[in-house]
mmCIF file of C-alpha atoms in Angstrom:
data_model
loop_
_atom_site.group_PDB
_atom_site.id
_atom_site.type_symbol
_atom_site.label_atom_id
_atom_site.label_comp_id
_atom_site.label_asym_id
_atom_site.label_seq_id
_atom_site.Cartn_x
_atom_site.Cartn_y
_atom_site.Cartn_z
ATOM 1 C CA MET A 280 28.066 16.308 -2.275
ATOM 2 C CA LYS A 281 24.711 17.594 -3.351
ATOM 3 C CA THR A 282 23.941 17.156 -7.021
ATOM 4 C CA HIS A 283 21.406 19.295 -8.850
ATOM 5 C CA ALA A 284 19.084 17.810 -11.436
ATOM 6 C CA PHE A 285 21.187 19.300 -14.221
ATOM 7 C CA PHE A 286 24.098 17.110 -13.256
ATOM 8 C CA THR A 287 22.340 13.765 -13.039
ATOM 9 C CA LEU A 288 24.079 12.798 -16.285
ATOM 10 C CA LEU A 289 27.711 13.782 -15.852
ATOM 11 C CA GLY A 290 30.313 13.266 -18.514
ATOM 12 C CA VAL A 291 29.982 13.497 -22.273
ATOM 13 C CA SER A 292 26.688 14.350 -23.912
ATOM 14 C CA MET A 293 26.534 14.127 -27.703
ATOM 15 C CA VAL A 294 23.919 16.550 -29.010
ATOM 16 C CA SER A 295 22.383 16.206 -32.437
ATOM 17 C CA ALA A 296 18.927 17.795 -32.201
ATOM 18 C CA PRO A 297 17.695 21.181 -30.915
ATOM 19 C CA ALA A 298 16.042 21.649 -27.562
ATOM 20 C CA GLN A 299 14.771 25.206 -27.631
ATOM 21 C CA ALA A 300 12.229 25.218 -24.818
ATOM 22 C CA ALA A 301 14.430 27.474 -22.709
ATOM 23 C CA LEU A 302 14.889 30.088 -25.452
ATOM 24 C CA PRO A 303 12.728 33.070 -26.395
ATOM 25 C CA VAL A 304 10.077 32.661 -29.095
ATOM 26 C CA PRO A 305 11.053 33.189 -31.847
ATOM 27 C CA PRO A 306 14.611 31.967 -31.099
ATOM 28 C CA PRO A 307 17.622 34.165 -31.922
ATOM 29 C CA LYS A 308 18.694 34.343 -35.583
ATOM 30 C CA VAL A 309 21.849 32.425 -36.447
ATOM 31 C CA ALA A 310 23.996 33.134 -39.522
ATOM 32 C CA ALA A 311 25.975 30.604 -41.543
ATOM 33 C CA ASN A 312 29.273 31.814 -40.104
ATOM 34 C CA THR A 313 30.777 34.006 -37.403
ATOM 35 C CA VAL A 314 29.206 37.474 -37.177
ATOM 36 C CA LEU A 315 31.933 40.084 -36.742
ATOM 37 C CA GLN A 316 29.865 43.221 -36.207
ATOM 38 C CA PRO A 317 26.900 43.785 -33.873
ATOM 39 C CA PRO A 318 23.813 45.656 -35.090
ATOM 40 C CA ALA A 319 24.026 49.433 -34.711
ATOM 41 C CA ARG A 320 22.101 50.800 -31.718
ATOM 42 C CA PRO A 321 21.834 54.131 -29.871
ATOM 43 C CA ASP A 322 23.553 54.789 -26.543
ATOM 44 C CA GLN A 323 20.692 53.356 -24.511
ATOM 45 C CA VAL A 324 18.254 50.709 -25.620
ATOM 46 C CA THR A 325 15.022 49.300 -24.281
ATOM 47 C CA PHE A 326 14.331 45.927 -25.858
ATOM 48 C CA PRO A 327 10.779 44.778 -26.693
ATOM 49 C CA ASP A 328 10.712 42.640 -23.531
ATOM 50 C CA GLY A 329 11.534 45.695 -21.406
ATOM 51 C CA VAL A 330 15.202 44.870 -20.792
ATOM 52 C CA ARG A 331 17.361 47.991 -20.677
ATOM 53 C CA GLN A 332 20.833 47.973 -22.219
ATOM 54 C CA PHE A 333 23.465 50.502 -21.174
ATOM 55 C CA PRO A 334 26.444 50.036 -23.509
ATOM 56 C CA GLY A 335 29.928 51.351 -22.855
ATOM 57 C CA VAL A 336 29.746 51.697 -19.070
ATOM 58 C CA VAL A 337 33.282 52.412 -17.793
ATOM 59 C CA TYR A 338 34.415 49.982 -15.094
ATOM 60 C CA ALA A 339 38.114 50.934 -14.986
ATOM 61 C CA SER A 340 40.504 53.596 -16.246
ATOM 62 C CA ARG A 341 44.081 52.372 -16.590
ATOM 63 C CA PRO A 342 46.781 55.045 -17.013
ATOM 64 C CA GLY A 343 48.082 54.760 -20.564
ATOM 65 C CA TYR A 344 45.150 52.653 -21.798
ATOM 66 C CA ARG A 345 41.702 53.280 -23.211
ATOM 67 C CA PRO A 346 38.872 53.256 -20.649
ATOM 68 C CA LEU A 347 37.653 49.716 -20.056
ATOM 69 C CA THR A 348 33.939 49.283 -20.618
ATOM 70 C CA LEU A 349 31.126 46.799 -20.267
ATOM 71 C CA ASP A 350 27.592 46.611 -21.622
ATOM 72 C CA LEU A 351 25.014 46.326 -18.867
ATOM 73 C CA TYR A 352 21.632 44.632 -19.318
ATOM 74 C CA LEU A 353 19.048 45.230 -16.596
ATOM 75 C CA PRO A 354 15.769 43.310 -16.203
ATOM 76 C CA PRO A 355 12.516 45.123 -17.073
ATOM 77 C CA GLU A 356 11.603 47.864 -14.595
ATOM 78 C CA GLY A 357 8.344 46.077 -13.838
ATOM 79 C CA MET A 358 10.232 42.998 -12.595
ATOM 80 C CA LYS A 359 10.598 43.279 -8.832
ATOM 81 C CA PRO A 360 14.138 42.445 -7.653
ATOM 82 C CA PRO A 361 14.509 39.658 -5.088
ATOM 83 C CA ALA A 362 15.285 40.833 -1.565
ATOM 84 C CA ASP A 363 19.025 40.292 -2.120
ATOM 85 C CA GLY A 364 19.022 41.414 -5.749
ATOM 86 C CA PHE A 365 19.175 39.708 -9.139
ATOM 87 C CA PRO A 366 21.855 37.101 -9.885
ATOM 88 C CA LEU A 367 24.754 38.405 -11.965
ATOM 89 C CA VAL A 368 25.929 36.944 -15.291
ATOM 90 C CA VAL A 369 29.316 38.124 -16.567
ATOM 91 C CA TYR A 370 29.988 37.382 -20.250
ATOM 92 C CA ILE A 371 33.563 37.378 -21.652
ATOM 93 C CA HIS A 372 33.984 37.517 -25.444
ATOM 94 C CA GLY A 373 36.397 35.452 -27.510
ATOM 95 C CA GLY A 374 38.777 36.432 -30.291
ATOM 96 C CA ALA A 375 42.126 34.756 -29.520
ATOM 97 C CA TRP A 376 42.849 37.448 -26.906
ATOM 98 C CA MET A 377 43.598 39.652 -29.962
ATOM 99 C CA VAL A 378 40.224 40.793 -31.322
ATOM 100 C CA GLY A 379 36.556 40.639 -30.409
ATOM 101 C CA MET A 380 34.041 42.801 -28.616
ATOM 102 C CA SER A 381 31.362 42.695 -25.961
ATOM 103 C CA GLN A 382 28.442 42.612 -28.425
ATOM 104 C CA GLN A 383 29.560 39.725 -30.645
ATOM 105 C CA MET A 384 29.621 35.948 -30.215
ATOM 106 C CA GLY A 385 29.776 33.093 -32.705
ATOM 107 C CA ALA A 386 27.161 33.083 -35.454
ATOM 108 C CA PHE A 387 24.446 34.949 -33.544
ATOM 109 C CA VAL A 388 23.248 37.795 -35.747
ATOM 110 C CA ASP A 389 22.072 39.894 -32.786
ATOM 111 C CA PHE A 390 24.028 38.828 -29.732
ATOM 112 C CA PRO A 391 22.923 41.834 -27.652
ATOM 113 C CA GLY A 392 19.404 40.536 -28.202
ATOM 114 C CA VAL A 393 20.520 37.146 -26.859
ATOM 115 C CA LEU A 394 21.919 38.764 -23.711
ATOM 116 C CA ALA A 395 18.741 40.808 -23.337
ATOM 117 C CA GLY A 396 16.751 37.575 -23.524
ATOM 118 C CA LEU A 397 18.847 36.214 -20.666
ATOM 119 C CA SER A 398 18.374 39.378 -18.624
ATOM 120 C CA ALA A 399 14.599 39.152 -19.127
ATOM 121 C CA ARG A 400 14.687 35.907 -17.129
ATOM 122 C CA GLY A 401 15.723 37.885 -14.063
ATOM 123 C CA TYR A 402 19.465 38.539 -14.356
ATOM 124 C CA VAL A 403 21.750 41.524 -14.438
ATOM 125 C CA VAL A 404 24.037 40.729 -17.374
ATOM 126 C CA ALA A 405 27.389 42.406 -17.972
ATOM 127 C CA SER A 406 29.311 41.826 -21.216
ATOM 128 C CA LEU A 407 32.954 42.849 -20.857
ATOM 129 C CA ASN A 408 35.582 44.451 -23.012
ATOM 130 C CA TYR A 409 39.110 43.773 -21.764
ATOM 131 C CA ARG A 410 42.626 44.671 -22.878
ATOM 132 C CA LEU A 411 43.813 42.534 -25.790
ATOM 133 C CA SER A 412 47.223 40.946 -26.275
ATOM 134 C CA GLY A 413 48.367 43.818 -28.501
ATOM 135 C CA GLU A 414 47.677 46.186 -25.618
ATOM 136 C CA VAL A 415 48.912 44.298 -22.553
ATOM 137 C CA LYS A 416 50.542 40.961 -21.788
ATOM 138 C CA TRP A 417 49.683 38.429 -19.115
ATOM 139 C CA PRO A 418 48.124 38.783 -16.583
ATOM 140 C CA GLY A 419 46.390 41.908 -17.872
ATOM 141 C CA GLN A 420 43.369 40.010 -19.231
ATOM 142 C CA PRO A 421 42.396 38.120 -16.028
ATOM 143 C CA GLU A 422 43.161 41.293 -14.092
ATOM 144 C CA ASP A 423 40.544 43.152 -16.147
ATOM 145 C CA VAL A 424 37.973 40.397 -15.585
ATOM 146 C CA ALA A 425 38.560 40.487 -11.831
ATOM 147 C CA THR A 426 38.336 44.279 -11.815
ATOM 148 C CA ALA A 427 35.009 44.184 -13.655
ATOM 149 C CA ILE A 428 33.535 41.644 -11.230
ATOM 150 C CA ARG A 429 34.643 43.766 -8.268
ATOM 151 C CA TRP A 430 33.198 46.896 -9.874
ATOM 152 C CA LEU A 431 29.851 45.214 -10.497
ATOM 153 C CA ARG A 432 29.618 43.944 -6.928
ATOM 154 C CA GLY A 433 30.828 47.283 -5.631
ATOM 155 C CA ASN A 434 27.826 48.852 -7.355
ATOM 156 C CA ALA A 435 25.431 46.055 -6.433
ATOM 157 C CA LYS A 436 22.884 48.309 -4.749
ATOM 158 C CA ALA A 437 22.660 50.675 -7.706
ATOM 159 C CA TYR A 438 21.934 47.835 -10.139
ATOM 160 C CA HIS A 439 20.057 45.466 -7.783
ATOM 161 C CA ILE A 440 22.755 42.767 -7.994
ATOM 162 C CA ASP A 441 22.969 39.901 -5.549
ATOM 163 C CA PRO A 442 26.732 39.728 -4.809
ATOM 164 C CA ALA A 443 26.369 36.147 -3.559
ATOM 165 C CA ARG A 444 24.987 34.772 -6.844
ATOM 166 C CA GLY A 445 27.146 35.090 -9.917
ATOM 167 C CA VAL A 446 28.008 33.065 -13.006
ATOM 168 C CA VAL A 447 30.766 33.768 -15.510
ATOM 169 C CA TRP A 448 30.285 32.716 -19.154
ATOM 170 C CA GLY A 449 32.893 32.942 -21.891
ATOM 171 C CA VAL A 450 33.769 31.589 -25.329
ATOM 172 C CA SER A 451 37.160 30.566 -26.789
ATOM 173 C CA ALA A 452 39.719 32.993 -25.308
ATOM 174 C CA GLY A 453 36.870 34.230 -23.126
ATOM 175 C CA GLY A 454 36.318 30.601 -22.131
ATOM 176 C CA HIS A 455 39.940 30.530 -20.970
ATOM 177 C CA LEU A 456 39.393 33.670 -18.882
ATOM 178 C CA THR A 457 36.167 32.148 -17.588
ATOM 179 C CA GLY A 458 38.072 29.060 -16.460
ATOM 180 C CA LEU A 459 40.550 31.242 -14.596
ATOM 181 C CA ALA A 460 37.814 33.373 -13.020
ATOM 182 C CA ALA A 461 36.145 30.179 -11.787
ATOM 183 C CA THR A 462 39.159 28.256 -10.527
ATOM 184 C CA ALA A 463 41.681 30.974 -9.618
ATOM 185 C CA PRO A 464 39.721 34.043 -8.438
ATOM 186 C CA ASP A 465 42.740 35.328 -6.486
ATOM 187 C CA LEU A 466 45.185 34.923 -9.377
ATOM 188 C CA THR A 467 45.811 38.626 -9.913
ATOM 189 C CA ILE A 468 45.847 39.711 -6.261
ATOM 190 C CA GLY A 469 49.153 41.467 -5.673
ATOM 191 C CA LYS A 470 49.787 41.730 -9.419
ATOM 192 C CA THR A 471 47.555 44.697 -10.230
ATOM 193 C CA THR A 472 49.274 47.738 -11.690
ATOM 194 C CA HIS A 473 46.677 50.300 -10.668
ATOM 195 C CA SER A 474 44.624 51.442 -7.723
ATOM 196 C CA ASP A 475 41.325 49.550 -7.436
ATOM 197 C CA PRO A 476 38.756 51.193 -5.114
ATOM 198 C CA TYR A 477 36.953 47.842 -4.865
ATOM 199 C CA ALA A 478 40.093 45.780 -4.214
ATOM 200 C CA ASN A 479 38.666 44.155 -1.083
ATOM 201 C CA ILE A 480 35.543 42.797 -2.817
ATOM 202 C CA SER A 481 35.493 39.082 -3.620
ATOM 203 C CA THR A 482 35.695 37.863 -7.221
ATOM 204 C CA VAL A 483 34.581 34.306 -6.347
ATOM 205 C CA MET A 484 31.826 33.189 -8.716
ATOM 206 C CA GLN A 485 29.216 30.524 -8.001
ATOM 207 C CA ALA A 486 29.060 28.886 -11.464
ATOM 208 C CA ALA A 487 30.796 29.007 -14.838
ATOM 209 C CA VAL A 488 30.075 28.211 -18.492
ATOM 210 C CA SER A 489 32.762 27.823 -21.147
ATOM 211 C CA TRP A 490 32.170 27.323 -24.865
ATOM 212 C CA TYR A 491 35.187 25.804 -26.696
ATOM 213 C CA GLY A 492 37.590 27.253 -24.126
ATOM 214 C CA VAL A 493 41.340 26.917 -23.655
ATOM 215 C CA PHE A 494 42.276 25.173 -20.398
ATOM 216 C CA ASP A 495 45.793 23.726 -20.628
ATOM 217 C CA LEU A 496 48.504 25.552 -22.554
ATOM 218 C CA SER A 497 50.957 22.703 -21.987
ATOM 219 C CA THR A 498 48.898 20.180 -23.984
ATOM 220 C CA ILE A 499 47.148 22.279 -26.629
ATOM 221 C CA SER A 500 49.907 21.927 -29.252
ATOM 222 C CA GLU A 501 49.848 18.120 -29.260
ATOM 223 C CA GLN A 502 46.052 17.970 -29.073
ATOM 224 C CA ALA A 503 45.723 20.208 -32.144
ATOM 225 C CA LYS A 504 47.662 17.664 -34.191
ATOM 226 C CA LEU A 505 44.833 15.156 -33.695
ATOM 227 C CA THR A 506 42.383 17.173 -35.832
ATOM 228 C CA PRO A 507 43.024 17.326 -39.612
ATOM 229 C CA GLY A 508 43.533 20.877 -40.814
ATOM 230 C CA ALA A 509 43.755 22.292 -37.308
ATOM 231 C CA ARG A 510 45.572 25.538 -36.647
ATOM 232 C CA PRO A 511 49.079 24.800 -35.284
ATOM 233 C CA HIS A 512 49.873 25.867 -31.740
ATOM 234 C CA ASP A 513 53.550 24.912 -31.674
ATOM 235 C CA VAL A 514 54.562 28.144 -33.426
ATOM 236 C CA GLU A 515 55.660 31.409 -31.829
ATOM 237 C CA ASP A 516 52.857 33.482 -33.318
ATOM 238 C CA ALA A 517 50.064 31.258 -31.940
ATOM 239 C CA ALA A 518 47.528 33.368 -30.090
ATOM 240 C CA GLU A 519 48.208 31.954 -26.620
ATOM 241 C CA TRP A 520 51.923 32.714 -26.811
ATOM 242 C CA LYS A 521 51.235 36.264 -27.977
ATOM 243 C CA MET A 522 48.983 36.641 -24.962
ATOM 244 C CA LEU A 523 51.655 35.327 -22.572
ATOM 245 C CA GLY A 524 54.479 37.242 -24.242
ATOM 246 C CA CYS A 525 56.683 34.147 -24.510
ATOM 247 C CA PHE A 526 56.830 30.859 -26.440
ATOM 248 C CA ASP A 527 56.008 27.512 -24.814
ATOM 249 C CA LYS A 528 59.027 26.047 -22.994
ATOM 250 C CA GLN A 529 60.879 29.354 -23.361
ATOM 251 C CA CYS A 530 58.389 30.913 -20.933
ATOM 252 C CA PRO A 531 59.529 31.557 -17.352
ATOM 253 C CA ALA A 532 59.168 28.573 -15.055
ATOM 254 C CA GLY A 533 55.599 28.079 -13.876
ATOM 255 C CA LEU A 534 54.031 30.661 -16.200
ATOM 256 C CA VAL A 535 52.346 28.172 -18.565
ATOM 257 C CA ALA A 536 50.869 26.304 -15.598
ATOM 258 C CA GLN A 537 49.757 29.550 -13.949
ATOM 259 C CA ALA A 538 47.911 30.578 -17.125
ATOM 260 C CA SER A 539 46.177 27.173 -17.479
ATOM 261 C CA PRO A 540 42.820 26.884 -15.659
ATOM 262 C CA VAL A 541 43.177 23.095 -15.360
ATOM 263 C CA THR A 542 46.095 23.686 -12.972
ATOM 264 C CA HIS A 543 43.893 25.544 -10.494
ATOM 265 C CA VAL A 544 40.926 23.154 -10.287
ATOM 266 C CA ASN A 545 40.183 22.148 -6.700
ATOM 267 C CA ALA A 546 37.306 20.898 -4.575
ATOM 268 C CA SER A 547 36.030 24.442 -4.003
ATOM 269 C CA SER A 548 35.745 25.228 -7.726
ATOM 270 C CA PRO A 549 32.144 26.078 -8.737
ATOM 271 C CA PRO A 550 29.881 23.954 -10.969
ATOM 272 C CA MET A 551 30.877 24.219 -14.623
ATOM 273 C CA LEU A 552 29.253 23.593 -17.992
ATOM 274 C CA LEU A 553 31.683 22.870 -20.842
ATOM 275 C CA ILE A 554 30.591 22.884 -24.490
ATOM 276 C CA ALA A 555 32.771 22.190 -27.544
ATOM 277 C CA GLY A 556 32.518 20.982 -31.137
ATOM 278 C CA THR A 557 34.347 17.774 -32.062
ATOM 279 C CA ALA A 558 35.596 19.237 -35.380
ATOM 280 C CA ASP A 559 37.111 22.371 -33.815
ATOM 281 C CA ARG A 560 40.231 23.308 -35.780
ATOM 282 C CA THR A 561 41.119 26.327 -33.625
ATOM 283 C CA VAL A 562 40.826 25.070 -30.041
ATOM 284 C CA PRO A 563 40.975 21.259 -29.750
ATOM 285 C CA TYR A 564 37.858 19.857 -28.097
ATOM 286 C CA GLN A 565 40.223 17.728 -26.015
ATOM 287 C CA GLN A 566 40.873 20.885 -23.977
ATOM 288 C CA SER A 567 37.287 20.703 -22.681
ATOM 289 C CA VAL A 568 37.582 16.949 -22.104
ATOM 290 C CA GLU A 569 40.764 17.507 -20.099
ATOM 291 C CA MET A 570 39.070 20.186 -17.994
ATOM 292 C CA ALA A 571 36.096 17.901 -17.361
ATOM 293 C CA ASP A 572 38.451 15.159 -16.213
ATOM 294 C CA ALA A 573 40.133 17.551 -13.773
ATOM 295 C CA LEU A 574 36.758 18.660 -12.402
ATOM 296 C CA LYS A 575 35.660 15.050 -12.002
ATOM 297 C CA LYS A 576 38.859 14.150 -10.164
ATOM 298 C CA ALA A 577 38.326 17.103 -7.784
ATOM 299 C CA GLY A 578 34.687 16.121 -7.173
ATOM 300 C CA VAL A 579 33.298 19.282 -8.780
ATOM 301 C CA GLU A 580 29.805 19.255 -10.313
ATOM 302 C CA HIS A 581 30.114 19.618 -14.057
ATOM 303 C CA ALA A 582 28.665 18.695 -17.432
ATOM 304 C CA LEU A 583 30.524 18.236 -20.710
ATOM 305 C CA ILE A 584 28.630 18.539 -23.990
ATOM 306 C CA LEU A 585 30.481 17.593 -27.169
ATOM 307 C CA MET A 586 28.684 18.621 -30.343
ATOM 308 C CA PRO A 587 29.457 16.316 -33.293
ATOM 309 C CA ASN A 588 31.039 17.724 -36.469
ATOM 310 C CA LEU A 589 30.964 21.379 -35.365
ATOM 311 C CA ASP A 590 34.009 23.590 -35.843
ATOM 312 C CA HIS A 591 35.128 26.537 -33.748
ATOM 313 C CA GLY A 592 32.285 28.933 -33.012
ATOM 314 C CA LEU A 593 29.961 25.913 -33.336
ATOM 315 C CA ILE A 594 30.059 26.395 -37.090
ATOM 316 C CA GLY A 595 28.738 23.430 -39.089
ATOM 317 C CA LYS A 596 29.079 22.472 -42.728
ATOM 318 C CA THR A 597 25.701 24.074 -43.437
ATOM 319 C CA GLN A 598 23.816 27.033 -42.029
ATOM 320 C CA LYS A 599 21.241 24.643 -40.589
ATOM 321 C CA GLU A 600 23.885 22.668 -38.695
ATOM 322 C CA THR A 601 25.269 25.918 -37.299
ATOM 323 C CA GLU A 602 21.807 27.048 -36.255
ATOM 324 C CA ILE A 603 20.958 23.751 -34.556
ATOM 325 C CA GLY A 604 24.237 23.611 -32.688
ATOM 326 C CA SER A 605 24.213 27.267 -31.623
ATOM 327 C CA LEU A 606 20.639 27.183 -30.335
ATOM 328 C CA GLU A 607 21.205 23.880 -28.542
ATOM 329 C CA ALA A 608 24.275 25.240 -26.769
ATOM 330 C CA LEU A 609 22.392 28.408 -25.846
ATOM 331 C CA SER A 610 19.441 26.454 -24.489
ATOM 332 C CA LYS A 611 21.736 24.270 -22.368
ATOM 333 C CA THR A 612 23.530 27.369 -21.123
ATOM 334 C CA PHE A 613 20.323 29.158 -20.110
ATOM 335 C CA ASP A 614 19.132 25.999 -18.328
ATOM 336 C CA PHE A 615 22.425 25.688 -16.462
ATOM 337 C CA ILE A 616 22.401 29.327 -15.383
ATOM 338 C CA ASP A 617 18.802 29.072 -14.175
ATOM 339 C CA GLN A 618 19.406 25.900 -12.211
ATOM 340 C CA THR A 619 22.683 26.852 -10.576
ATOM 341 C CA MET A 620 21.650 30.384 -9.714
ATOM 342 C CA HIS A 621 18.301 29.272 -8.276
ATOM 343 C CA ALA A 622 20.077 26.573 -6.259
ATOM 344 C CA LYS A 623 22.406 29.218 -4.842
ATOM 345 C CA LYS A 624 19.571 31.529 -3.819
#
């Protein structure tokens, strides 16, 4: 198995100091806590670095549901596309499958600016909105992710996308959907409830990044008990059970395993970067450790970064701790995307 330079140190990496060389100058602003609203912008934006943002692009219309949209970030017009197109980055927001939006993530004050900074490096970036658990139950969420990937590749020529180079990146609930997109790209085949004009296009991605994601619904309740003050998961109104539409062992046989990315890991799974805070009271960091163990057992290239004393969203006890952790995770993510996508060229 070939191993890229990024993976020379596999396993757990404890990060305590920033490494911002891969980030724009000045680096993105980070607040003291989670930012719930993105900055207001017009319908189309050109960022200072020339990246063009097209928010609210419709990728699917489900009968009985709102149109499903994504925000598209295209590299500067002066950047010549490679012969096969730019690599694709698909971002999936968090929010317990219940809330959240395509333009918000963690404590970043201007997350669209972060995605524009990534696009300026030579990527087409798509940030998805998907149906939430109050709108549709399982497997509606992974179905929407798969539909968006197919739509993007179906329009590859229009947006100069290389359909053979793609990475999916998600946080929290979006990290769960990222894990499924990476390890079970065919999960929703035969389960779709609508006509998809791009149904024959592959959803296989070449790399994946998950920040504090959910990977095993069968172990999350017990793992949460290991962290003082953690949110309980052995209750019916826990977010994952609302998403599935059933409670733990009362779920139909095989459903919990089907919805757990760790179940689907195999030797053909793509390289993965996993990042989590060791003081996470919402999603136990042991979920990321468990996923890393499964990847290691399957012989899949991966890296696990555990960030000491950071809570969910990489929130620290002070604004400075939050800033250091958030920028470090972002720098590692940009490095990983660069290295895996260039290796796949």
